[in-house]
Amino acid sequence: GIQVEQSPPDLILQEGANSTLRCNFSDSVNNLQWFHQNPWGQLINLFYIPSGTKQNGRLSATTVATERYSLLYISSSQTTDSGVYFCAVRRNQGGKLIFGQGTELSVKP
Amino acid sequence: GAVVSQHPSWVICKSGTSVKIECRSLDFQATTMFWYRQFPKQSLMLMATSNEGSKATYEQGVEKDKFLINHASLTLSTLTVTSAHPEDSSFYICSARDPGQGRDEQFFGPGTRLTVL
């Protein structure tokens, strides 16, 4: 099956810093999503981005489908950005959404 | 985005009892819902795919008699953990796709934390 690898596994930032999270996947996909799991466990949809670039406030994401990776950028990080960031992919319509192992982000005040 | 709810948000039960978890799509109809399990500091693992009006499809290694799934309507799926044991303690999360979005995006409920004593 398709493999999803996220890096780094852990990241500690000072408030106000910028960061880049990476997601590599082993096969072509028709769906890629980025999620933020908050400390209470809720997964929040950040981006649906099978290809291209999107921006939402301080967050942006880029997926280069031909090279099988996606990047999540967080600018001017805040303590509320803390939590685990997951990348998940689906190979085809109706298939399973496969998750990476996540990046645990801790933003210090 | 689409909203998915779960109930209860947490439950503590004695070993040997059964626990039912409900998953609802609040503002859309979901012909397919998904049940995931997450252990501390780990990623989400798909347990089963729940199809409205038909039997669920379980992932390899998931006991269908232990984790009963019913998808009786287009807005409700239930997961029943039968004869729960301490090793079943985990965070259970349901998910659904909103076909009205016109794309293949999946939305998640807030999760149910199960503790079996």
PDB file of C-alpha atoms in Angstrom, chain B residues 8 10 29 56-57 59 76 84 105 110:
ATOM      1  CA  PRO B   8     -20.332  10.383  24.044  1.00  0.00           C
ATOM      2  CA  TRP B  10     -15.758  10.085  26.830  1.00  0.00           C
ATOM      3  CA  GLN B  29     -25.913  13.094   4.186  1.00  0.00           C
ATOM      4  CA  ALA B  56     -19.417  -2.585   7.088  1.00  0.00           C
ATOM      5  CA  THR B  57     -16.049  -3.383   5.557  1.00  0.00           C
ATOM      6  CA  GLU B  59      -9.696  -3.673   7.919  1.00  0.00           C
ATOM      7  CA  LEU B  76     -25.984   8.120  11.666  1.00  0.00           C
ATOM      8  CA  ALA B  84     -14.913  -4.444  26.299  1.00  0.00           C
ATOM      9  CA  GLU B 105     -12.588  15.835   1.331  1.00  0.00           C
ATOM     10  CA  PRO B 110     -14.373  15.155  17.897  1.00  0.00           C
TER      11      PRO B 110
END
